[in-house]
Coordinates of C-alpha atoms in Angstrom, one line a residue:
M8 CA 96.2 47.0 -58.8
V9 CA 93.5 45.0 -57.1
R10 CA 90.1 46.6 -56.4
T11 CA 87.0 45.0 -54.6
S12 CA 83.7 44.9 -55.1
A13 CA 81.4 48.5 -54.3
R14 CA 78.6 46.1 -52.9
G15 CA 80.9 44.6 -50.6
G16 CA 79.8 41.3 -51.1
G17 CA 82.6 39.5 -48.8
A18 CA 80.8 41.2 -45.8
A19 CA 77.5 40.0 -46.8
N20 CA 78.8 36.2 -47.3
R21 CA 80.2 36.4 -44.1
R22 CA 76.9 38.1 -41.7
G23 CA 75.0 36.1 -44.0
G24 CA 73.1 38.8 -46.0
G25 CA 69.7 39.1 -46.2
A26 CA 68.6 36.4 -44.3
G27 CA 70.8 36.6 -41.6
I28 CA 69.1 40.4 -41.0
L29 CA 65.7 38.7 -40.9
R30 CA 67.0 35.9 -38.8
R31 CA 68.6 39.0 -36.3
T32 CA 65.0 40.8 -36.6
V33 CA 63.2 38.0 -35.1
A34 CA 65.9 37.0 -32.6
R35 CA 65.7 40.6 -31.0
N36 CA 61.9 40.1 -31.0
R37 CA 61.6 36.9 -30.2
G38 CA 59.8 37.8 -26.5
R39 CA 56.9 40.2 -28.0
L40 CA 57.2 38.3 -30.8
A41 CA 56.3 34.6 -29.1
I42 CA 53.6 36.7 -26.7
G43 CA 52.0 38.2 -30.0
T44 CA 51.9 35.3 -32.1
A45 CA 50.5 33.2 -29.1
L46 CA 47.6 35.4 -29.2
L47 CA 46.7 35.6 -32.6
A48 CA 47.1 31.6 -32.0
V49 CA 44.3 32.0 -29.2
H50 CA 42.4 34.0 -31.8
Q51 CA 42.2 31.6 -34.4
I52 CA 41.2 29.4 -32.4
A53 CA 38.5 31.4 -30.7
E54 CA 37.5 32.0 -33.5
T55 CA 37.7 28.5 -34.8
M56 CA 35.3 27.6 -31.9
V57 CA 32.6 30.5 -33.5
P58 CA 30.8 28.1 -35.8
I59 CA 31.6 24.7 -34.1
A60 CA 29.7 26.7 -30.7
I61 CA 26.5 27.6 -32.7
G62 CA 26.7 23.7 -34.3
I63 CA 26.3 23.1 -30.0
I64 CA 23.5 25.4 -29.6
V65 CA 21.3 24.6 -32.7
G66 CA 21.5 20.9 -31.7
R67 CA 21.6 20.8 -28.0
A68 CA 19.5 23.4 -27.3
I69 CA 17.1 25.2 -29.9
T70 CA 16.2 21.7 -31.5
T71 CA 15.4 20.0 -28.2
G72 CA 13.9 23.4 -27.1
D73 CA 16.1 24.0 -23.6
T74 CA 15.5 27.0 -22.9
G75 CA 18.5 27.1 -19.8
A76 CA 20.3 24.9 -22.0
L77 CA 20.3 27.5 -24.4
V78 CA 20.4 30.9 -22.3
V79 CA 23.7 29.1 -21.1
S80 CA 25.1 28.8 -24.4
V81 CA 24.5 32.3 -25.5
L82 CA 26.6 33.4 -22.3
G83 CA 29.2 30.9 -23.5
L84 CA 29.0 32.5 -26.8
A85 CA 29.8 35.6 -25.9
A86 CA 32.7 35.1 -23.2
L87 CA 34.1 33.0 -27.0
F88 CA 33.7 36.5 -28.7
L89 CA 35.6 38.1 -25.5
V90 CA 38.4 36.4 -25.6
L91 CA 38.8 36.5 -29.4
T92 CA 38.5 40.5 -29.6
A93 CA 40.6 40.5 -26.3
A94 CA 44.0 38.1 -27.9
W95 CA 43.5 40.0 -30.8
R96 CA 43.5 43.0 -29.3
M97 CA 46.7 42.6 -27.3
G98 CA 47.7 40.5 -30.0
A99 CA 48.2 43.3 -32.5
R100 CA 49.5 45.5 -30.0
F101 CA 52.6 43.4 -28.9
I102 CA 53.3 42.8 -33.0
V103 CA 52.7 46.2 -34.3
F104 CA 55.3 47.6 -31.0
A105 CA 57.8 44.9 -32.2
M106 CA 57.7 45.9 -36.1
Q107 CA 57.7 49.7 -35.1
N108 CA 60.4 49.1 -32.9
E109 CA 62.7 47.2 -35.3
A110 CA 61.7 49.6 -38.2
H111 CA 63.1 52.1 -35.5
L112 CA 66.4 50.2 -34.8
L113 CA 67.0 49.3 -38.5
R114 CA 67.0 53.1 -39.4
V115 CA 69.1 54.8 -36.5
E116 CA 71.4 51.8 -37.6
V117 CA 71.5 52.4 -41.5
A118 CA 71.7 56.0 -40.7
G119 CA 74.9 55.6 -38.3
R120 CA 76.0 53.1 -41.0
I121 CA 76.2 55.6 -43.1
L122 CA 77.5 58.5 -41.3
H123 CA 80.5 56.1 -39.8
P124 CA 84.0 57.7 -40.0
R125 CA 85.2 54.8 -41.8
G126 CA 82.5 55.6 -44.4
V127 CA 81.1 52.2 -46.0
R128 CA 82.1 50.9 -48.7
T129 CA 78.7 50.9 -51.3
D130 CA 78.1 52.4 -54.7
L131 CA 74.0 53.0 -53.9
R132 CA 73.8 56.4 -54.4
S133 CA 72.2 59.3 -51.5
G134 CA 68.5 58.7 -52.8
E135 CA 68.8 54.9 -52.8
L136 CA 70.5 55.0 -49.0
L137 CA 67.2 57.5 -48.4
T138 CA 65.3 54.5 -49.7
V139 CA 67.3 52.1 -47.8
S140 CA 67.1 53.3 -44.3
T141 CA 62.8 54.5 -44.6
S142 CA 60.9 52.1 -47.2
D143 CA 63.4 49.6 -46.5
A144 CA 63.7 49.4 -42.8
D145 CA 59.8 49.3 -42.1
R146 CA 59.3 47.2 -45.4
E147 CA 61.9 44.7 -43.4
A148 CA 59.9 44.2 -40.2
W149 CA 57.5 43.0 -41.8
I150 CA 58.7 40.0 -41.2
L151 CA 57.1 40.1 -37.3
D152 CA 53.6 40.7 -38.9
V153 CA 54.5 37.5 -41.2
I154 CA 55.1 35.2 -39.0
P155 CA 52.6 35.6 -36.4
R156 CA 49.9 35.3 -39.5
I157 CA 51.6 32.2 -40.9
V158 CA 51.3 30.7 -37.7
A159 CA 47.8 32.1 -36.2
A160 CA 46.4 30.9 -40.2
L161 CA 48.2 27.5 -39.6
V162 CA 46.7 27.1 -36.5
A163 CA 42.9 27.4 -37.5
A164 CA 43.7 24.9 -39.9
V165 CA 44.6 22.4 -38.5
A166 CA 41.8 23.1 -35.6
S167 CA 39.5 23.6 -38.6
A168 CA 40.7 19.9 -39.9
V169 CA 40.5 18.2 -37.0
T170 CA 37.3 19.2 -36.4
L171 CA 36.1 17.9 -39.4
L172 CA 38.1 14.9 -39.0
V173 CA 36.0 14.6 -35.7
I174 CA 32.3 15.4 -37.2
D175 CA 33.4 13.1 -39.6
V176 CA 37.0 12.0 -41.7
P177 CA 36.2 12.0 -45.0
L178 CA 36.2 15.3 -44.7
G179 CA 38.7 16.3 -42.1
L180 CA 41.0 15.0 -44.2
A181 CA 39.9 16.6 -47.0
V182 CA 41.0 19.5 -45.5
L183 CA 44.6 18.3 -44.0
I184 CA 45.2 16.8 -47.4
G185 CA 44.5 20.1 -49.6
T186 CA 45.8 22.4 -47.8
P187 CA 49.2 20.8 -47.7
V188 CA 48.8 20.6 -51.2
I189 CA 47.8 24.4 -51.7
L190 CA 50.6 25.3 -49.5
G191 CA 52.7 23.4 -51.5
L192 CA 51.9 25.4 -54.8
M193 CA 52.0 28.5 -53.4
Q194 CA 56.0 28.2 -52.7
L195 CA 56.2 27.2 -56.3
A196 CA 55.5 30.4 -57.3
A197 CA 57.6 32.5 -53.9
P198 CA 60.7 32.7 -55.8
L199 CA 59.7 34.5 -59.1
I200 CA 57.9 36.9 -56.9
T201 CA 60.7 37.1 -54.4
R202 CA 62.9 38.0 -57.9
R203 CA 60.4 40.5 -58.9
A204 CA 60.1 42.5 -56.0
T205 CA 63.2 43.1 -55.4
A206 CA 63.1 44.6 -59.2
A207 CA 60.5 46.5 -58.2
Q208 CA 62.1 47.6 -54.7
A209 CA 65.6 48.6 -56.9
A210 CA 64.0 50.5 -59.7
T211 CA 62.1 52.5 -57.0
A212 CA 65.6 53.0 -54.5
R213 CA 66.8 54.3 -58.4
A214 CA 64.3 56.5 -59.4
S215 CA 64.3 58.3 -55.4
G216 CA 68.1 58.7 -55.8
S217 CA 67.9 60.3 -59.1
A218 CA 65.2 62.5 -57.9
T219 CA 67.2 63.6 -54.5
D220 CA 70.5 64.1 -57.0
L221 CA 67.9 66.3 -59.8
V222 CA 66.5 68.3 -56.4
S223 CA 69.8 68.9 -54.5
G224 CA 71.3 69.7 -58.0
L225 CA 68.6 72.1 -59.7
R226 CA 70.7 75.1 -59.3
P227 CA 73.5 74.5 -61.3
L228 CA 71.6 72.4 -64.0
R229 CA 69.4 75.8 -64.4
G230 CA 72.3 77.9 -64.4
L231 CA 73.7 75.1 -67.2
G232 CA 70.9 75.1 -68.8
A233 CA 70.9 71.5 -68.2
E234 CA 67.3 70.6 -66.3
R235 CA 65.2 69.3 -69.6
A236 CA 68.2 66.9 -69.8
A237 CA 67.6 66.1 -66.1
A238 CA 63.8 65.9 -65.4
A239 CA 64.0 63.5 -68.7
R240 CA 66.7 61.4 -67.4
Y241 CA 64.5 61.3 -64.1
R242 CA 61.3 60.2 -66.0
G243 CA 63.1 57.6 -67.8
A244 CA 64.0 56.4 -64.2
S245 CA 60.3 56.8 -63.0
A246 CA 59.0 55.0 -65.9
D247 CA 61.3 52.2 -65.7
A248 CA 60.2 51.6 -61.4
L249 CA 56.6 51.6 -62.7
R250 CA 56.8 49.1 -65.1
S251 CA 59.5 47.0 -62.1
T252 CA 56.3 48.0 -59.7
L253 CA 53.5 46.6 -62.1
H254 CA 55.4 43.8 -63.1
A255 CA 55.3 42.5 -59.9
A256 CA 52.3 43.8 -58.6
K257 CA 50.6 41.4 -61.5
A258 CA 52.8 38.5 -60.2
T259 CA 51.4 38.7 -56.9
G260 CA 48.0 39.7 -58.1
V261 CA 47.4 36.5 -60.3
F262 CA 49.6 34.0 -57.5
V263 CA 46.7 35.7 -54.6
G264 CA 43.7 35.2 -57.3
T265 CA 44.6 31.4 -58.2
S266 CA 45.4 30.5 -54.5
V267 CA 42.2 32.5 -52.7
T268 CA 39.9 30.6 -55.7
V269 CA 41.4 27.1 -54.5
S270 CA 41.0 27.9 -51.1
A271 CA 37.5 28.8 -52.2
L272 CA 36.8 25.8 -53.9
L273 CA 38.0 23.2 -51.4
A274 CA 35.6 25.0 -48.7
V275 CA 33.1 24.9 -50.8
G276 CA 33.7 20.8 -51.7
V277 CA 34.1 20.7 -48.2
A278 CA 30.3 22.1 -47.3
G279 CA 28.5 20.5 -51.0
V280 CA 29.5 17.1 -49.3
A281 CA 28.8 17.8 -46.0
G282 CA 24.8 18.9 -47.3
W283 CA 25.3 15.9 -48.8
F284 CA 26.4 14.0 -45.8
A285 CA 23.0 15.4 -43.7
L286 CA 20.7 14.5 -46.2
Q287 CA 21.6 11.3 -45.8
G288 CA 21.6 11.5 -42.0
R289 CA 24.9 11.0 -41.7
I290 CA 25.6 13.9 -39.2
S291 CA 23.4 16.4 -37.4
I292 CA 21.9 19.1 -38.5
G293 CA 24.2 21.3 -35.8
E294 CA 27.3 19.8 -37.1
L295 CA 26.2 20.5 -40.5
I296 CA 25.9 23.9 -39.7
T297 CA 29.0 23.5 -38.0
V298 CA 30.8 22.1 -40.8
V299 CA 29.5 24.8 -43.3
G300 CA 30.2 27.7 -40.6
L301 CA 34.3 25.9 -41.2
S302 CA 33.8 25.6 -44.6
Q303 CA 33.2 29.7 -44.7
F304 CA 35.6 30.7 -41.8
I305 CA 38.7 28.5 -43.3
I306 CA 38.5 30.8 -46.6
E307 CA 40.0 33.3 -44.6
P308 CA 43.2 31.7 -42.9
L309 CA 43.9 29.5 -46.5
G310 CA 43.6 33.3 -48.2
T311 CA 46.1 34.9 -45.3
L312 CA 48.4 31.8 -46.4
A313 CA 48.1 33.4 -50.2
R314 CA 48.7 36.4 -49.8
M315 CA 51.7 36.0 -47.2
P316 CA 54.3 34.3 -50.1
G317 CA 53.9 38.3 -51.5
F318 CA 54.8 39.9 -48.1
L319 CA 57.3 37.6 -46.9
A320 CA 58.9 38.0 -50.6
T321 CA 59.0 42.0 -50.1
A322 CA 60.5 41.6 -46.9
R323 CA 63.1 39.7 -47.8
A324 CA 64.0 41.5 -50.7
S325 CA 64.2 44.4 -48.7
A326 CA 66.4 42.7 -46.1
D327 CA 68.7 42.1 -49.2
R328 CA 68.8 46.1 -49.6
L329 CA 69.3 46.7 -46.1
A330 CA 72.3 44.1 -46.8
L331 CA 73.7 45.8 -48.8
V332 CA 74.8 49.1 -46.3
L333 CA 74.9 47.0 -43.4
D334 CA 76.8 44.1 -44.0
A335 CA 79.5 46.2 -46.7
D336 CA 83.0 46.9 -45.7
P337 CA 83.9 49.9 -44.0
M338 CA 85.4 52.4 -46.9
V339 CA 88.8 53.2 -45.0
P340 CA 90.7 51.1 -42.5
A341 CA 90.5 52.1 -38.6
G342 CA 94.7 52.9 -38.6
S343 CA 96.3 52.9 -35.4
Q344 CA 100.0 54.9 -36.5
S345 CA 100.6 58.7 -34.2
L346 CA 101.8 61.4 -36.4
P347 CA 104.5 63.5 -35.6
P348 CA 104.5 67.3 -35.3
L349 CA 105.0 68.7 -38.0
V350 CA 103.7 67.0 -41.1
T351 CA 104.5 66.9 -44.8
L352 CA 101.8 66.0 -47.3
E353 CA 102.7 63.7 -50.3
L354 CA 102.0 62.1 -52.8
A355 CA 103.7 59.4 -54.6
D356 CA 103.2 57.9 -58.1
V357 CA 99.0 57.9 -57.7
D358 CA 96.2 56.5 -60.0
Y359 CA 93.0 57.6 -58.9
R360 CA 89.9 58.1 -61.4
S361 CA 92.0 60.4 -63.4
L362 CA 95.0 61.2 -61.7
R363 CA 97.7 58.7 -63.9
G364 CA 101.5 58.2 -61.9
L365 CA 100.7 61.7 -60.1
D366 CA 103.6 63.6 -57.8
L367 CA 103.0 66.1 -55.5
R368 CA 104.6 67.2 -52.1
A369 CA 103.6 69.9 -49.9
H370 CA 105.8 71.0 -46.7
P371 CA 104.9 72.4 -43.5
G372 CA 104.3 75.9 -43.5
E373 CA 103.7 76.4 -47.5
L374 CA 100.6 77.4 -49.3
V375 CA 100.6 75.5 -52.6
G376 CA 98.6 76.3 -55.6
V377 CA 97.2 73.3 -58.0
L378 CA 95.7 74.4 -61.1
A379 CA 94.0 71.8 -63.0
H380 CA 93.2 72.2 -66.7
R381 CA 90.7 69.3 -66.3
P382 CA 87.8 69.4 -63.7
Q383 CA 87.6 65.6 -63.4
D384 CA 91.8 65.6 -62.5
A385 CA 90.8 68.8 -59.6
E386 CA 87.8 66.9 -58.4
A387 CA 89.7 63.2 -57.9
L388 CA 92.8 64.9 -55.9
A389 CA 90.3 66.8 -53.7
H390 CA 88.5 63.5 -52.8
L391 CA 91.4 61.1 -52.2
L392 CA 93.0 64.1 -49.6
S393 CA 89.5 63.8 -48.0
G394 CA 90.3 60.1 -46.7
H395 CA 87.3 58.4 -48.2
V396 CA 89.5 56.7 -50.8
A397 CA 89.9 53.0 -49.4
P398 CA 93.7 52.0 -49.8
D399 CA 93.0 49.6 -52.4
D400 CA 90.9 51.9 -54.7
H401 CA 94.1 54.1 -55.7
G402 CA 97.6 53.2 -57.0
G403 CA 100.5 54.9 -55.2
T404 CA 101.1 55.8 -51.8
V405 CA 99.0 59.2 -50.0
T406 CA 101.5 59.4 -47.3
V407 CA 100.9 62.6 -43.9
G408 CA 104.2 62.7 -42.1
G409 CA 106.0 60.1 -43.8
V410 CA 103.6 57.5 -42.7
R411 CA 100.3 56.1 -44.8
L412 CA 97.4 58.0 -44.6
A413 CA 94.9 54.9 -44.4
D414 CA 97.7 54.0 -41.2
I415 CA 97.2 56.9 -39.3
E416 CA 94.6 56.5 -36.4
L417 CA 91.1 57.5 -37.8
A418 CA 90.6 60.5 -35.4
Q419 CA 94.0 61.8 -35.7
A420 CA 93.7 61.4 -39.5
R421 CA 90.5 63.8 -39.9
G422 CA 92.0 66.0 -37.7
A423 CA 95.4 66.2 -39.5
V424 CA 94.1 66.6 -43.1
L425 CA 90.5 68.5 -43.7
V426 CA 89.6 68.7 -47.5
E427 CA 87.2 71.8 -47.6
P428 CA 84.6 71.2 -51.0
H429 CA 83.6 73.0 -53.6
N430 CA 79.8 72.6 -53.1
S431 CA 79.4 72.7 -48.6
D432 CA 76.5 72.4 -47.1
L433 CA 76.1 74.2 -43.9
F434 CA 73.4 73.1 -40.9
A435 CA 70.4 74.2 -39.3
G436 CA 71.0 76.1 -37.0
T437 CA 72.8 79.9 -36.2
V438 CA 75.9 80.6 -38.1
G439 CA 78.1 81.0 -35.3
S440 CA 77.3 77.1 -34.8
N441 CA 78.4 76.5 -38.1
V442 CA 81.5 78.3 -37.9
V443 CA 82.3 76.4 -34.7
A444 CA 80.8 72.7 -35.1
G445 CA 84.1 71.6 -36.1
S446 CA 85.9 73.5 -33.3
P447 CA 83.3 74.1 -30.1
G448 CA 86.3 75.0 -28.2
A449 CA 87.2 78.6 -29.7
D450 CA 87.1 82.0 -28.6
H451 CA 85.3 85.2 -29.3
T452 CA 88.5 86.1 -30.8
E453 CA 89.0 83.4 -33.1
V454 CA 85.8 83.0 -34.6
R455 CA 85.6 86.4 -35.6
Q456 CA 89.3 86.1 -37.3
A457 CA 87.8 83.3 -39.2
L458 CA 85.1 85.2 -40.2
T459 CA 87.1 88.4 -41.5
A460 CA 89.8 85.6 -43.1
S461 CA 87.2 84.4 -44.8
A462 CA 84.9 87.5 -45.6
A463 CA 82.7 86.4 -44.0
M464 CA 82.3 89.0 -41.3
D465 CA 80.0 91.6 -43.5
V466 CA 77.4 88.2 -43.2
V467 CA 77.7 88.6 -39.4
D468 CA 77.8 92.7 -39.2
A469 CA 74.9 93.0 -42.0
H470 CA 72.1 91.4 -39.2
P471 CA 70.8 92.7 -35.5
D472 CA 71.1 88.4 -34.6
G473 CA 74.4 88.8 -35.9
L474 CA 76.3 84.9 -34.5
D475 CA 72.9 84.5 -33.9
L476 CA 71.1 84.7 -37.6
P477 CA 69.2 81.7 -38.2
V478 CA 70.8 79.4 -41.2
T479 CA 68.3 76.7 -42.3
D480 CA 69.2 72.9 -43.4
R481 CA 71.3 72.7 -45.9
G482 CA 72.1 77.2 -45.7
A483 CA 69.4 77.8 -47.9
S484 CA 68.2 81.0 -46.2
L485 CA 72.1 82.5 -47.1
S486 CA 73.2 83.5 -51.0
G487 CA 75.7 80.9 -52.6
G488 CA 78.5 83.2 -51.5
Q489 CA 77.6 83.9 -47.8
R490 CA 77.0 79.7 -47.7
Q491 CA 80.9 79.9 -49.1
R492 CA 82.7 81.8 -46.9
V493 CA 80.4 80.3 -43.7
A494 CA 82.1 77.1 -44.9
L495 CA 85.7 78.6 -45.4
A496 CA 85.2 80.2 -42.2
R497 CA 84.2 76.5 -40.8
A498 CA 87.5 75.3 -42.4
L499 CA 90.0 78.0 -41.5
L500 CA 89.2 77.8 -37.3
S501 CA 89.4 74.2 -37.4
Q502 CA 93.7 75.1 -37.4
A503 CA 94.3 71.7 -39.0
P504 CA 98.0 71.1 -40.0
V505 CA 96.9 70.0 -43.3
L506 CA 94.1 72.4 -44.9
V507 CA 92.8 71.4 -48.8
L508 CA 90.6 74.5 -50.5
H509 CA 88.4 73.0 -53.7
D510 CA 87.4 76.3 -55.5
P511 CA 86.4 77.9 -52.2
T512 CA 85.7 81.7 -54.4
T513 CA 83.7 80.5 -57.0
A514 CA 80.4 82.5 -55.9
V515 CA 82.2 85.9 -54.6
D516 CA 83.2 88.7 -56.8
A517 CA 86.5 89.7 -57.3
V518 CA 87.4 92.3 -54.9
T519 CA 85.7 89.6 -52.3
E520 CA 88.2 86.6 -53.7
Q521 CA 91.1 89.3 -53.0
A522 CA 90.3 89.4 -50.0
I523 CA 90.0 85.6 -48.5
A524 CA 93.1 85.3 -50.5
E525 CA 95.0 88.0 -48.4
G526 CA 93.2 86.5 -45.4
I527 CA 93.9 83.0 -46.0
S528 CA 97.5 83.6 -46.4
Q529 CA 97.6 85.6 -43.2
M530 CA 95.5 83.5 -41.1
R531 CA 97.5 80.0 -41.7
H532 CA 100.6 81.0 -42.9
E533 CA 101.7 84.2 -41.5
A534 CA 102.0 84.0 -37.6
P535 CA 105.7 82.4 -37.4
E536 CA 104.4 79.8 -34.6
R537 CA 102.6 78.0 -37.5
A538 CA 103.9 75.2 -39.3
H539 CA 100.4 75.3 -41.7
T540 CA 99.6 73.2 -45.3
T541 CA 97.6 75.1 -47.1
V542 CA 96.8 73.2 -50.6
L543 CA 94.3 75.7 -52.7
I544 CA 92.6 73.5 -55.7
T545 CA 91.8 76.5 -58.4
S546 CA 92.0 78.8 -61.3
S547 CA 91.6 81.8 -59.6
P548 CA 94.5 84.4 -60.2
A549 CA 94.4 86.3 -57.1
L550 CA 94.5 82.7 -54.8
L551 CA 97.0 81.3 -56.4
A552 CA 99.5 84.4 -56.4
V553 CA 99.4 84.1 -52.8
A554 CA 100.7 80.8 -52.9
D555 CA 104.2 79.9 -52.8
R556 CA 104.2 77.7 -55.7
V557 CA 101.9 76.7 -58.3
L558 CA 101.5 73.0 -59.5
V559 CA 100.0 72.6 -63.5
L560 CA 98.1 69.4 -63.4
D561 CA 97.3 68.2 -67.1
E562 CA 96.5 64.6 -68.4
G563 CA 96.0 63.5 -64.4
R564 CA 100.0 64.4 -63.5
V565 CA 101.8 67.6 -62.7
V566 CA 103.1 68.9 -66.1
R567 CA 104.7 72.4 -64.5
E568 CA 105.6 73.7 -61.4
G569 CA 106.6 77.5 -60.3
T570 CA 105.4 80.6 -58.8
H571 CA 101.9 82.6 -60.0
A572 CA 104.1 85.0 -61.3
D573 CA 106.7 82.6 -63.6
L574 CA 104.1 80.9 -65.2
A575 CA 101.7 83.3 -65.6
T576 CA 104.5 84.6 -67.7
A577 CA 106.1 81.5 -69.7
D578 CA 103.0 79.1 -70.0
E579 CA 100.6 80.6 -72.3
N580 CA 98.4 78.1 -71.3
Y581 CA 98.4 79.0 -67.9
R582 CA 97.8 82.6 -69.0
K583 CA 94.4 81.5 -70.7
V584 CA 93.0 79.7 -68.3
V585 CA 93.8 81.9 -64.7
L586 CA 94.4 85.4 -66.8
R587 CA 91.1 84.7 -68.8

């Protein structure tokens, strides 16, 4: 059986990976980026003109004592400051708007990709996906800030060098030659910074994923007494993230410190040579002031150029992580075939996770119980039938109505086979909105019928708000049993041709469990016009007792088959598991 990489590498290569995402970001923000970059360049040119203007004022107004020239020069300097301030404010506004808009678009795009009905082929955990859709989306958008800063810094360096060339050729050449040398040396360290930034962000995402898993599974962990072990694992992931972050910060700090020091030495050297030239009479006092001012000013753009590779590396690392989601292949194909009116669910020689050569058939109108001696077999079967498994990730065939599940048109496939997992989440809203979430056209009678069959009517009747009883996110305002029954009512109301229920009664008492078993049987199988198929993956004797037949799974395959009564009489292992 051929399996493809869970990272979706083929798609990443096709779309260009992180580099392609960066190029797309620049392309779709090119208008605001161009305007913002131009305005920041104007700001830097105006900044460069400040020491030049001061040198001219000293040379032509102060040293000559010309009051009129001094007034005009000061007014010109004020206008220059007005230009540089306005250019900075407007340019920054365009750039910040582009960054925030791009980050928003990326967050929406990643969320849409994750929530797409066809799924996404990635091995990133939920916490890592959350980090990609938030932190990485924000950091990738930094490219829209990096480019204008680099361009503006280069403009400032070139303007300063040209001015120095006009004043004195050796001074200008020192900047023109020294700046490319510094930039070249900086680029030698860029790959190292990129690798360390990528490693730090990946470690942080793993820590976030571990934290998300820990919080979401806190109640079961407490029940098992495993919270200390889980917390220890999180501490390990967090410590690894800290080490990676410090490792990256150390490399960036050394890089920036060295670059700034070299840039400062260049500026000091230029100022020193200019002072010597002034003593020799080679340049005037006004020109000396201009050179000294430019030498101090040029430290800023050179420092900016020194810091930008670190930001660029972070943006590239985040883009690479975004590509793991945005460039990943869909988990399942779209499908194009239609379903017949009556559907038979059939698994033939299926290998998936712990399942080995599994054969299973459920006919229209049949209620089939499945007892799995190993929990991993039950989990694998439920996940396989959910439709979220790529065809090349399992062996054998899964067909519905004689058509491969992967070949059925996606909306029909999801409507035909509904899997209600063991741990179901509710949405923020009301009990009513959660029950009708998949069946918005259901009338009041159908809703009450589903609530009765799932023994959830007492949740509604026990509160004055009834169906309008508020439900917080993930159903945290309800007890475990109430959440389970409301989720079951939602599944029953869907009237799916094939309904797979995985341990739907683990949080209820024996009396309620018996009522639910009878309710499922009555609602889905006693009406003569219905030909629904129901698969109950459970060890509950009440649920297995209402099944037409029970399949016993062990070692990933069916080892026994019969009615609940027959198996309870003839199979000692069955009795130990079910009638304990």
